[in-house]
PDB file of C-alpha atoms and ligand atoms in Angstrom:
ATOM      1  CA  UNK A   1      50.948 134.525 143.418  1.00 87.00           C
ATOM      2  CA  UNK A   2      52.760 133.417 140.026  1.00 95.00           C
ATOM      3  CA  UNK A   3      55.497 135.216 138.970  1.00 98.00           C
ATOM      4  CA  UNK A   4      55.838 135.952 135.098  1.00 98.00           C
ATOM      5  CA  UNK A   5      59.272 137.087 134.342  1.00 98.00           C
ATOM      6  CA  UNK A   6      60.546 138.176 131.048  1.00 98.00           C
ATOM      7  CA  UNK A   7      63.932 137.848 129.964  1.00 98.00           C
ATOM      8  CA  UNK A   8      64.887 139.744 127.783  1.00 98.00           C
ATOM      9  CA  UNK A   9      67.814 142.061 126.672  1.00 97.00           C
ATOM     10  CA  UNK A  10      67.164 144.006 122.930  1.00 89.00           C
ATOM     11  CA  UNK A  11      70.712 142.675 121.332  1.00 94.00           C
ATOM     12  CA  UNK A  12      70.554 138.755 120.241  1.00 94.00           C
ATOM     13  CA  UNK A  13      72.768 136.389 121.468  1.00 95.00           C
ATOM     14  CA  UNK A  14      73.968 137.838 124.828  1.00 97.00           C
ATOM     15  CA  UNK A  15      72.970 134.682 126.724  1.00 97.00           C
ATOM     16  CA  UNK A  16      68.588 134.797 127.150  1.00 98.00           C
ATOM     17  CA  UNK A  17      67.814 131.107 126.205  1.00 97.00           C
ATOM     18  CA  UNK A  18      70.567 129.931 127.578  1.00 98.00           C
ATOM     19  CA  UNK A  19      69.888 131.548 130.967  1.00 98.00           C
ATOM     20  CA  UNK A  20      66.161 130.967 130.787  1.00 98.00           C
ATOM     21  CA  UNK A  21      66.791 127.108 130.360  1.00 98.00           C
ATOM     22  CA  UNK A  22      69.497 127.646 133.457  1.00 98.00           C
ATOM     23  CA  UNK A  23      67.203 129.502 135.746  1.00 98.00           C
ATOM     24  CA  UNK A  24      64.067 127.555 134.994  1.00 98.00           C
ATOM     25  CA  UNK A  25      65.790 124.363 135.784  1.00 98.00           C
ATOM     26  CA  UNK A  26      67.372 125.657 138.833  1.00 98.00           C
ATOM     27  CA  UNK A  27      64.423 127.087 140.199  1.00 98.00           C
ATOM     28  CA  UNK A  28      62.952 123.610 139.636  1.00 98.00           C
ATOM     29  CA  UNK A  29      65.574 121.973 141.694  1.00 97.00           C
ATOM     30  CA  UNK A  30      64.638 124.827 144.536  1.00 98.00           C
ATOM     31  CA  UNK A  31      61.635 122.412 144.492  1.00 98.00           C
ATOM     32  CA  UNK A  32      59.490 125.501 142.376  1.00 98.00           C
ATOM     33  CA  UNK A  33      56.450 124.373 140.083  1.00 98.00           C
ATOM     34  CA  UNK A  34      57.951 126.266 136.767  1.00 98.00           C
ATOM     35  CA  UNK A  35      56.448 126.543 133.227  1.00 98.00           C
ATOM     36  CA  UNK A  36      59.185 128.125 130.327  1.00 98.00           C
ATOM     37  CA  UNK A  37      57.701 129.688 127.393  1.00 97.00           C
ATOM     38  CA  UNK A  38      59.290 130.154 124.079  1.00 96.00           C
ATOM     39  CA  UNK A  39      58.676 133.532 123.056  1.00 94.00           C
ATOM     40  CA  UNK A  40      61.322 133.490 120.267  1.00 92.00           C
ATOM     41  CA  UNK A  41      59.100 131.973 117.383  1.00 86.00           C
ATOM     42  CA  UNK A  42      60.965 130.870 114.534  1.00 75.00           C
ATOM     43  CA  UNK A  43      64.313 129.849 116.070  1.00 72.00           C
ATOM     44  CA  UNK A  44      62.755 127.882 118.631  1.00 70.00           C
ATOM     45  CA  UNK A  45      65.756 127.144 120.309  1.00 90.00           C
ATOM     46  CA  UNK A  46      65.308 126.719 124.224  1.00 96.00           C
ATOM     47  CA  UNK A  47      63.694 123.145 122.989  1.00 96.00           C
ATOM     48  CA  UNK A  48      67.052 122.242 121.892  1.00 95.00           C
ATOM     49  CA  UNK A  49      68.987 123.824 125.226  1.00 96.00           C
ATOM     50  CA  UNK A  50      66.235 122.024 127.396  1.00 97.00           C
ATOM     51  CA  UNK A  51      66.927 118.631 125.119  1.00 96.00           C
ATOM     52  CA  UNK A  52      63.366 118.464 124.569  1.00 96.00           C
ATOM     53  CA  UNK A  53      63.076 118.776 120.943  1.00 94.00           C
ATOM     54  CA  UNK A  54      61.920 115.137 119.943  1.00 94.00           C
ATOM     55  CA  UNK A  55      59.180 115.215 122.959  1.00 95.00           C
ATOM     56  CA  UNK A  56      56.819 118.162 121.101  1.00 95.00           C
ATOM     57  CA  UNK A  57      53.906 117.669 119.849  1.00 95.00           C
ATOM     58  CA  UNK A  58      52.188 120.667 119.675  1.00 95.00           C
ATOM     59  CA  UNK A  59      53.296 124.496 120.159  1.00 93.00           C
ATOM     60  CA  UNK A  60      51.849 127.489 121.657  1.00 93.00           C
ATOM     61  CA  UNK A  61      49.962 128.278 118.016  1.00 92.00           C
ATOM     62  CA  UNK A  62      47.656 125.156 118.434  1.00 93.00           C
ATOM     63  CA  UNK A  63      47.496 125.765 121.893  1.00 94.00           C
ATOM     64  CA  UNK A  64      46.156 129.350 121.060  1.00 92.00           C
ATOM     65  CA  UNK A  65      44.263 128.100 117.682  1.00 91.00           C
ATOM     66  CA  UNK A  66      42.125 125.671 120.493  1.00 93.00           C
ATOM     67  CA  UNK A  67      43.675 122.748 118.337  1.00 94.00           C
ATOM     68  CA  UNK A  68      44.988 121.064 121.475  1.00 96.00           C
ATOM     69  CA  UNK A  69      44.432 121.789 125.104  1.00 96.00           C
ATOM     70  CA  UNK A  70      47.184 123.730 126.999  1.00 95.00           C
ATOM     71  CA  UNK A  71      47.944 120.688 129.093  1.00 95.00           C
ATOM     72  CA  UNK A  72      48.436 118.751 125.914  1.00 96.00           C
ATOM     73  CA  UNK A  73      51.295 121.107 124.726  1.00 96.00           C
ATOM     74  CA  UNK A  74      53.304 121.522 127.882  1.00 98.00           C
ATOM     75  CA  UNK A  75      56.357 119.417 126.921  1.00 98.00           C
ATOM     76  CA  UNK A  76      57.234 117.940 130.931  1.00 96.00           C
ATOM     77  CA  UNK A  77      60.726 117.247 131.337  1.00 92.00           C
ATOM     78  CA  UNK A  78      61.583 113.835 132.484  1.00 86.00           C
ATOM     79  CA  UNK A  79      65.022 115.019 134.605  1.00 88.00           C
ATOM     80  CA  UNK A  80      62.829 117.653 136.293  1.00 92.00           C
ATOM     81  CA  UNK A  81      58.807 116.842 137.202  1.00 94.00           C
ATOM     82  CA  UNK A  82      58.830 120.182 138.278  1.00 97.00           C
ATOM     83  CA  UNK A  83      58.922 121.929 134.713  1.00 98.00           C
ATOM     84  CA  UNK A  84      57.456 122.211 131.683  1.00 98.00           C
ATOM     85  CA  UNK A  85      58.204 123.883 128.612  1.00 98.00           C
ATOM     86  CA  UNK A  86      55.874 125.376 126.046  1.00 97.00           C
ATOM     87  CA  UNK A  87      57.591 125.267 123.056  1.00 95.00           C
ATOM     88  CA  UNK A  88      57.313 128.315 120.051  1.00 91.00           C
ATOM     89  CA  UNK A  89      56.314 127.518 116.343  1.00 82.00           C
ATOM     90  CA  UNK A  90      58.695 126.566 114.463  1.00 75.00           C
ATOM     91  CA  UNK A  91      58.257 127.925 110.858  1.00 66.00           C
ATOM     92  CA  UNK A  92      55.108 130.238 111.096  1.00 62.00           C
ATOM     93  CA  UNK A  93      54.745 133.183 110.673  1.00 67.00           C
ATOM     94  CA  UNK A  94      56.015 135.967 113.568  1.00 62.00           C
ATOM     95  CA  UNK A  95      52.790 137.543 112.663  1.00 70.00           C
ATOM     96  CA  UNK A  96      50.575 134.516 113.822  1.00 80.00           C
ATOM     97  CA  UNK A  97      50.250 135.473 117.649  1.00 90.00           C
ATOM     98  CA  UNK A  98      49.252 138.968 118.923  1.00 93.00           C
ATOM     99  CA  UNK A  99      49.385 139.848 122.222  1.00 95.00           C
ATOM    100  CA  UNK A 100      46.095 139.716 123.593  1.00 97.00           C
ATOM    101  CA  UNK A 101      46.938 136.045 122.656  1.00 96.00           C
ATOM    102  CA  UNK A 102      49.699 135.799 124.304  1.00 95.00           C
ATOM    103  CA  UNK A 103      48.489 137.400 127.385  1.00 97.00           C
ATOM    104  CA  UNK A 104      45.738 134.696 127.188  1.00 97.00           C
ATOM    105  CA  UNK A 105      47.823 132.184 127.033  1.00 96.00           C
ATOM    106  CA  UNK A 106      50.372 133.077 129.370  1.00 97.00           C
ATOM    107  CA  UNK A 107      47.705 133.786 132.499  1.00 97.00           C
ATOM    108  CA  UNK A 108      46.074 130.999 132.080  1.00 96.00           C
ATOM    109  CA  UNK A 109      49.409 128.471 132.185  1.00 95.00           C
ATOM    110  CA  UNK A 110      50.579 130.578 135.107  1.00 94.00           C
ATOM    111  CA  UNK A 111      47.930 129.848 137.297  1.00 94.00           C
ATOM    112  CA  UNK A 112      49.306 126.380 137.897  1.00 95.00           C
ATOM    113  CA  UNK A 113      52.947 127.192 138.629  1.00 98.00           C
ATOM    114  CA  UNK A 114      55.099 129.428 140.993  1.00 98.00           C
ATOM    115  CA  UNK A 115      56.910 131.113 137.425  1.00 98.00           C
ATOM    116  CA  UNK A 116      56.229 131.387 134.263  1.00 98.00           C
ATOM    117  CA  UNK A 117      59.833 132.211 133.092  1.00 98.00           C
ATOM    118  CA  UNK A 118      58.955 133.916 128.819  1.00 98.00           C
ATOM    119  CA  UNK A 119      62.368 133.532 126.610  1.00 97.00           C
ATOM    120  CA  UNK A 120      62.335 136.971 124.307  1.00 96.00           C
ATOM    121  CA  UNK A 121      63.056 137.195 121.238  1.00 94.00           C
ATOM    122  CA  UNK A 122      66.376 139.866 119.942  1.00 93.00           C
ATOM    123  CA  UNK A 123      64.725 143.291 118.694  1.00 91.00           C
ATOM    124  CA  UNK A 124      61.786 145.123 120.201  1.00 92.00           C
ATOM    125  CA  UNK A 125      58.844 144.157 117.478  1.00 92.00           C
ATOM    126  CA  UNK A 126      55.588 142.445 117.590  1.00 91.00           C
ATOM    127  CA  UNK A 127      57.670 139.103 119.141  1.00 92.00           C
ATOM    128  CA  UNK A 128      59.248 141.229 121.985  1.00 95.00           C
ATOM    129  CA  UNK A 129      55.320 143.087 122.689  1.00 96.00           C
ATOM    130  CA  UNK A 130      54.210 139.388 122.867  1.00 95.00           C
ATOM    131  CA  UNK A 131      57.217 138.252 125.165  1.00 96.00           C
ATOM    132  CA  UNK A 132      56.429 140.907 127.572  1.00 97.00           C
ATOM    133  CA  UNK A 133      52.655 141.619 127.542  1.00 97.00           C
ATOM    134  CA  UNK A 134      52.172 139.423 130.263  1.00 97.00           C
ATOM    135  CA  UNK A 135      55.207 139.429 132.180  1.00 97.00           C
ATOM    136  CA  UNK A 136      55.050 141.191 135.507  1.00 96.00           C
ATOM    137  CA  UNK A 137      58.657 141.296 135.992  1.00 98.00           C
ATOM    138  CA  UNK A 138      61.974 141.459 133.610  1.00 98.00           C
ATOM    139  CA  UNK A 139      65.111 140.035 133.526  1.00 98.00           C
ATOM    140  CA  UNK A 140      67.816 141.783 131.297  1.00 98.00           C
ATOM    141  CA  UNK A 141      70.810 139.971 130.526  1.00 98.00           C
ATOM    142  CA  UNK A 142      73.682 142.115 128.778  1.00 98.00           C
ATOM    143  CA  UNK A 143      77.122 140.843 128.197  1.00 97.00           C
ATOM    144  CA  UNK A 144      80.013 143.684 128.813  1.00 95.00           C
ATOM    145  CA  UNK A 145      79.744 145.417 125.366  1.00 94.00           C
ATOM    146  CA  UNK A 146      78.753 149.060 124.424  1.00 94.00           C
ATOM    147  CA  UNK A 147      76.263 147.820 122.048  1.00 95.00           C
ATOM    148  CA  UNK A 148      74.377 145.416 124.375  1.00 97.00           C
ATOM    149  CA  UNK A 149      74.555 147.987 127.178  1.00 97.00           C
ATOM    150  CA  UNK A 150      72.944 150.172 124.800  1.00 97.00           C
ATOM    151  CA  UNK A 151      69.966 147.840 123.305  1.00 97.00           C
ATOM    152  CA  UNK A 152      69.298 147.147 126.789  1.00 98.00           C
ATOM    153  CA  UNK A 153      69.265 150.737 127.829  1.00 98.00           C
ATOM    154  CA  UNK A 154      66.444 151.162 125.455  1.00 97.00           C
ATOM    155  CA  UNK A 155      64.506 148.113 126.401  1.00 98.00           C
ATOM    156  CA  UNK A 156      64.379 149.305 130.075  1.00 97.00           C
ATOM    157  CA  UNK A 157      62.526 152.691 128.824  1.00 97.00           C
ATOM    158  CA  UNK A 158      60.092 150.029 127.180  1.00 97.00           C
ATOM    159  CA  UNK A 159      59.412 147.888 129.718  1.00 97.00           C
ATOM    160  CA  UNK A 160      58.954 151.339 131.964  1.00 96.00           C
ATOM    161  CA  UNK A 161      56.623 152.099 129.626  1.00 96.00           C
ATOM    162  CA  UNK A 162      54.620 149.191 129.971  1.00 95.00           C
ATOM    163  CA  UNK A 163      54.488 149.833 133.393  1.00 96.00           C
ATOM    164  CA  UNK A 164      56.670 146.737 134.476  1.00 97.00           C
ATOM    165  CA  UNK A 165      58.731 147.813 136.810  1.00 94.00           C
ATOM    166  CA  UNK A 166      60.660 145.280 138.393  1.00 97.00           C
ATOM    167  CA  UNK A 167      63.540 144.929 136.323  1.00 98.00           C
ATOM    168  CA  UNK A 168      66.814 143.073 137.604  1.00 97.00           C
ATOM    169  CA  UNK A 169      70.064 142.298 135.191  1.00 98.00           C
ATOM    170  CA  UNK A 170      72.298 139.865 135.133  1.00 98.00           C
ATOM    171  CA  UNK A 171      75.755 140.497 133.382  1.00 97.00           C
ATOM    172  CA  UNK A 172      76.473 137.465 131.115  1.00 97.00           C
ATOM    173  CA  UNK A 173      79.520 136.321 129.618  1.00 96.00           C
ATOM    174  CA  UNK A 174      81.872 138.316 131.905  1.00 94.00           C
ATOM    175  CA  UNK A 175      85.948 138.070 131.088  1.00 91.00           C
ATOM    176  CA  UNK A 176      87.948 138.897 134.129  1.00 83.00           C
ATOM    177  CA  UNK A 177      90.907 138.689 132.351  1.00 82.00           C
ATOM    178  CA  UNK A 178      89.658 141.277 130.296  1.00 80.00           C
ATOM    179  CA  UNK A 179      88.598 143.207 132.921  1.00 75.00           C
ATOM    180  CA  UNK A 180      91.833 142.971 134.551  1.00 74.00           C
ATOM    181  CA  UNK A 181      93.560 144.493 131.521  1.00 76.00           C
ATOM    182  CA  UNK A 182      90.861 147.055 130.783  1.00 75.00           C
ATOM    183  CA  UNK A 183      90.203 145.345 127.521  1.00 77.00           C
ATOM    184  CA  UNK A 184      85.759 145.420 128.622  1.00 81.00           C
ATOM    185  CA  UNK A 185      83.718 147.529 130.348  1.00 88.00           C
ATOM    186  CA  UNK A 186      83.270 146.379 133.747  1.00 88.00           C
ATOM    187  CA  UNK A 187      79.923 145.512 135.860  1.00 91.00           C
ATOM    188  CA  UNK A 188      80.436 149.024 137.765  1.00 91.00           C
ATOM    189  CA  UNK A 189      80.292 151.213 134.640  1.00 93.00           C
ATOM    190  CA  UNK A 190      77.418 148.673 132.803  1.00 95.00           C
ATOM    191  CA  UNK A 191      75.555 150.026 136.305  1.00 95.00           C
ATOM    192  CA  UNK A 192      76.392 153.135 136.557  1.00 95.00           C
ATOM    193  CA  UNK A 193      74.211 153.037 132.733  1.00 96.00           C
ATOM    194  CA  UNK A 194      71.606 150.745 133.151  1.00 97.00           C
ATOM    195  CA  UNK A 195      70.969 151.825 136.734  1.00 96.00           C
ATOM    196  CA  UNK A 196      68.971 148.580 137.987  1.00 96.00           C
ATOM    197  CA  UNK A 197      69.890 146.350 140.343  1.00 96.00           C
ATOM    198  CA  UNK A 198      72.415 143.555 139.639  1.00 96.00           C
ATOM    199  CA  UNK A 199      70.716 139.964 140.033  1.00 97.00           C
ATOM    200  CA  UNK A 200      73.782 138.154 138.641  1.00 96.00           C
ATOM    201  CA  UNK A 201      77.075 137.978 137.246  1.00 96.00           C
ATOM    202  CA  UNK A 202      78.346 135.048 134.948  1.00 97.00           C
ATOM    203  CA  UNK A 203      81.211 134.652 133.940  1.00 95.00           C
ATOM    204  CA  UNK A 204      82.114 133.478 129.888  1.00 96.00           C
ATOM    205  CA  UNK A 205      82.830 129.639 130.197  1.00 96.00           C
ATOM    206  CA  UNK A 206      83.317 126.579 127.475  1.00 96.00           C
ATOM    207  CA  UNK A 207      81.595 124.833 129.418  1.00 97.00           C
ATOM    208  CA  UNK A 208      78.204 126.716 128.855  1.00 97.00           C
ATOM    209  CA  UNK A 209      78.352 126.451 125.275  1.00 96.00           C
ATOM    210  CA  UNK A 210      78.859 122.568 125.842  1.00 96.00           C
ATOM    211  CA  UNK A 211      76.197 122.550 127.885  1.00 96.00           C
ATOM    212  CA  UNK A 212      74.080 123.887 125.410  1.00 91.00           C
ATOM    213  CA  UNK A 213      74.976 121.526 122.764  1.00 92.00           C
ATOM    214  CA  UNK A 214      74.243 118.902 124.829  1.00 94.00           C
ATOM    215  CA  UNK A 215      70.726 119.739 125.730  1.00 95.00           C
ATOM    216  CA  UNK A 216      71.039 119.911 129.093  1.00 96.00           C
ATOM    217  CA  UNK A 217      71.531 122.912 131.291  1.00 97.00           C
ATOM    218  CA  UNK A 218      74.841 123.874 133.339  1.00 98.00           C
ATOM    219  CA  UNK A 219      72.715 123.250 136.454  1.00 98.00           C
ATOM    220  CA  UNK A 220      71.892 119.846 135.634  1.00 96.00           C
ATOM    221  CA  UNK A 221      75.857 119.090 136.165  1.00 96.00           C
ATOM    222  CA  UNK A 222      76.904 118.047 139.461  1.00 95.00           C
ATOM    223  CA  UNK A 223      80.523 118.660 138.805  1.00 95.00           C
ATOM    224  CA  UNK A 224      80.931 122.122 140.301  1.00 93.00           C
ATOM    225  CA  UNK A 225      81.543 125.071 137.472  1.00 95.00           C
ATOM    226  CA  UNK A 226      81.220 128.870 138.117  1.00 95.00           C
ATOM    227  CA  UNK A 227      78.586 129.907 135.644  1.00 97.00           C
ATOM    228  CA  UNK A 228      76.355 126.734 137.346  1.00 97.00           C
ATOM    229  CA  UNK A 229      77.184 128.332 140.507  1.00 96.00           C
ATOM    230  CA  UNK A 230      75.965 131.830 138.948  1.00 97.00           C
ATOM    231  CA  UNK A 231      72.772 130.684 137.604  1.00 98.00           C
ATOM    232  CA  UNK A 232      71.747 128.445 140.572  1.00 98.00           C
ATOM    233  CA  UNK A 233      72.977 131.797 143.057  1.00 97.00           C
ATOM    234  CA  UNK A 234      70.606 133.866 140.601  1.00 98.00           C
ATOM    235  CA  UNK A 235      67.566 131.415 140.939  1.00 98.00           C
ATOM    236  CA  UNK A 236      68.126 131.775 145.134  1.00 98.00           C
ATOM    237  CA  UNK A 237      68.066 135.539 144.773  1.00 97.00           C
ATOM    238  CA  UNK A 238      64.849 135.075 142.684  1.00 98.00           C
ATOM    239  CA  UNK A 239      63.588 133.409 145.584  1.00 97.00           C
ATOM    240  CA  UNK A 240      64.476 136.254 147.846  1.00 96.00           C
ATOM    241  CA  UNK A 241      67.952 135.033 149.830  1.00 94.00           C
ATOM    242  CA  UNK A 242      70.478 137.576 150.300  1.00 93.00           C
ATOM    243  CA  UNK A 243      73.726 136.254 148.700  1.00 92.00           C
ATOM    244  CA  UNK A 244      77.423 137.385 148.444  1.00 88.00           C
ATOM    245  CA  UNK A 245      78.499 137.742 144.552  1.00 89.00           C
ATOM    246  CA  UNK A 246      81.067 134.914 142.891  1.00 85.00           C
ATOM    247  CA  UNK A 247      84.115 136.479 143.230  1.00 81.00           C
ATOM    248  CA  UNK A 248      85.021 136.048 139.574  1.00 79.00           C
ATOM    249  CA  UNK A 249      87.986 138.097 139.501  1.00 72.00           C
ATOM    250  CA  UNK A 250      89.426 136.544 142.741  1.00 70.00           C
ATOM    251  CA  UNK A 251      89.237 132.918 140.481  1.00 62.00           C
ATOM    252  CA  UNK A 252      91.166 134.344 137.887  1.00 62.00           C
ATOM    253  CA  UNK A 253      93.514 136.044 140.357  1.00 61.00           C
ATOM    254  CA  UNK A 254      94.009 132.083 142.001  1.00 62.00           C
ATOM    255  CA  UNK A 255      94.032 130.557 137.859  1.00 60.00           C
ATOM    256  CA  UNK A 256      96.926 133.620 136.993  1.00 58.00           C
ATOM    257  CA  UNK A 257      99.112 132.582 140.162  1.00 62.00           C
ATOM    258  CA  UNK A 258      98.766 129.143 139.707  1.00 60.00           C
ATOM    259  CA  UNK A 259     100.136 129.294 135.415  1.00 58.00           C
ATOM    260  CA  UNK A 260     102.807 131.669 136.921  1.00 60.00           C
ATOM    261  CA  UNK A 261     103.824 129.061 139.807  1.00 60.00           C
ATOM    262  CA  UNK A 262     104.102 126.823 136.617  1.00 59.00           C
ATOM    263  CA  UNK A 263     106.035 128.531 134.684  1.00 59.00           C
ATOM    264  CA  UNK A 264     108.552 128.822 137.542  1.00 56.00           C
ATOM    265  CA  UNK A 265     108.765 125.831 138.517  1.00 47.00           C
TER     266      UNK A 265
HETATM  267  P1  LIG B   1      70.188 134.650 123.043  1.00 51.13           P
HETATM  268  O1  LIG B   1      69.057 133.773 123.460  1.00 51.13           O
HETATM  269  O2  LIG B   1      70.267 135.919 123.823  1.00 51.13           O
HETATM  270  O3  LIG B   1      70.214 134.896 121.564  1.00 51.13           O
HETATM  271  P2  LIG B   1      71.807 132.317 123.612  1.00 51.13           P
HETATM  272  O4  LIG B   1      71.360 131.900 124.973  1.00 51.13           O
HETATM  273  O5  LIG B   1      71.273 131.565 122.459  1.00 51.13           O
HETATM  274  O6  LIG B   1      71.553 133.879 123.400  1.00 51.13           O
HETATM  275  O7  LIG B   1      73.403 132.297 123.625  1.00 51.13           O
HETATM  276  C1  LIG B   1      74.156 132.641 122.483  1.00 51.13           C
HETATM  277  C2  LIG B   1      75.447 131.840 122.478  1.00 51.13           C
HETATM  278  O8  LIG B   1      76.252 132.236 123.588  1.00 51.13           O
HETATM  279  C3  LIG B   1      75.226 130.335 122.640  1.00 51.13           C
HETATM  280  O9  LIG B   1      76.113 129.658 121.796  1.00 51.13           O
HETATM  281  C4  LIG B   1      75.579 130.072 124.103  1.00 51.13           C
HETATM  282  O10 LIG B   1      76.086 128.775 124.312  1.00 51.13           O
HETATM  283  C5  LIG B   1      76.645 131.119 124.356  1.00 51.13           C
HETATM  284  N1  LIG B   1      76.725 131.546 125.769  1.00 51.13           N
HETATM  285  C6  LIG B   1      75.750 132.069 126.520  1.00 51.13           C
HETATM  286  N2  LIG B   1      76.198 132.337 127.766  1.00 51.13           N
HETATM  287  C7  LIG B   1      77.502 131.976 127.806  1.00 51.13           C
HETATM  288  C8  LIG B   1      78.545 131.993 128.815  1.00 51.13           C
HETATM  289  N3  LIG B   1      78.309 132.459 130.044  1.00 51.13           N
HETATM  290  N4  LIG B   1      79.762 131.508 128.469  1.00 51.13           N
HETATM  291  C9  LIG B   1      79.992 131.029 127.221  1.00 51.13           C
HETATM  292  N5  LIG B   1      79.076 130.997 126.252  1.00 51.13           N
HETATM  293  C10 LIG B   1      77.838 131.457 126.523  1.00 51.13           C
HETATM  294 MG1  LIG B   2      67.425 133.089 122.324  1.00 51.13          MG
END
């Protein structure tokens, strides 16, 4: 059976497109048949994060309108024959898609592939309804601030209320040095809130950001980094294997020795 997850997290910014584009592409390495749609109409970003942008053609409002067959707007990706992306609107109206659209749309893309992995937009309006009407699982991501623990506090009632009820989180962003010095809440109290269980932990890295930039995702890079490490541990746990945690703090412990040992020496 497909799996339609939904990330999504209430607060913009903390990290959704950029860990949908990570997750989908990992999951294709795993050798998974994936499709990633872009919920967040408007921005259309995970195009960009995907470096996909030149290849579209059509979005998911012809697709919907009947103005091109869904085939025809599935953008493939040439690094990756195992995913596809259909892209949001760019420009239209939020207002042009309603859910029983999207729902549509959604089921009938899904039948081909293992996931159908939905990007959300920020906020809990008609784009978040349309993000999650099909989804039969949810992804939060929240980064280690009051605020985001908060939004996505309130999107976990929602999603309840929907009646989805497998809901995982994954704890972007994550400063151990800040952590170290009590500066940020740490994953034990963000749990001890959001009580769901922890899919993943990744940590705040340049190298994401540069990633991003770059149009092509972390996991794409065969130099070895932390957060690719995260996102490609997260896709495994998706796929059911029982894996230790990074030990984030225990790299910063190793980085903090190591600048010390310097400074001695
Ligand atoms: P959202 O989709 O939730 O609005 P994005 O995925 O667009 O968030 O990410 C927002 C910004 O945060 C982007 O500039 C992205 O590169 C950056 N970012 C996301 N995750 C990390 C991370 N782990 N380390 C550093 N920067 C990150
Ligand atoms: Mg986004």
């Amino acid at each position: 059976m497909t799996r339609i997850i939904t990330i999504t997290s209430g607060k913009g910014g903390v990290g959704k497109t950029t860990i949908t584009a990570n997750l989908g592409t990992a999951l294709a390495q795993l050798g998974k048949k994936v499709a990633l749609i872009d919920a967040d109409f408007g921005l259309r970003n995970l195009d960009l994060l995907l470096g996909l942008e030149n290849r579209i053609v059509y979005t998911i409002i012809e697709a919907i309108a009947g103005e091109c067959t869904i085939e025809k707007a599935l953008v493939k990706d040439k690094r990756q024959p195992n995913l596809v992306l259909l892209p949001a609107a760019q420009n239209r109206n939020k207002e042009a898609v309603s859910p029983e659209q999207m729902k549509e749309i959604v089921d009938r893309i899904s039948a081909n592939f293992d996931y159908a992995i939905v990007d959300c937009p920020a906020g809990i309006e008609l784009g978040f309804r349309n993000a999650i009407v099909a989804a039969t699982e949810a992804i939060i991501v929240t980064t280690p601030e009051m605020a985001a623990v908060r939004d996505a506090d309130r999107v976990i009632g929602l999603l309840e209320a929907e009646g989805i009820e497998k809901i995982s989180l994954i704890v972007n962003r994550l400063r151990p040095e800040m952590v170290q010095l009590d500066r940020t809440i740490g994953v034990e109290d963000i749990l001890d809130i959001l009580r769901i269980p922890v899919i993943g932990i990744v940590p705040e890295d340049e190298r994401v950001i540069v990633s991003t930039n770059r149009g092509e995702p972390l996991v794409l890079d065969e130099r070895p980094s932390l957060p690719g490490m995260a996102f490609k541990n997260i896709a495994r746990r998706i796929e059911g294997d029982d894996l230790p945690f990074l030990d984030l703090m225990a790299s910063y412990d190793n980085l903090f020795t190591r600048i010390r040992r310097l400074f001695k020496a």
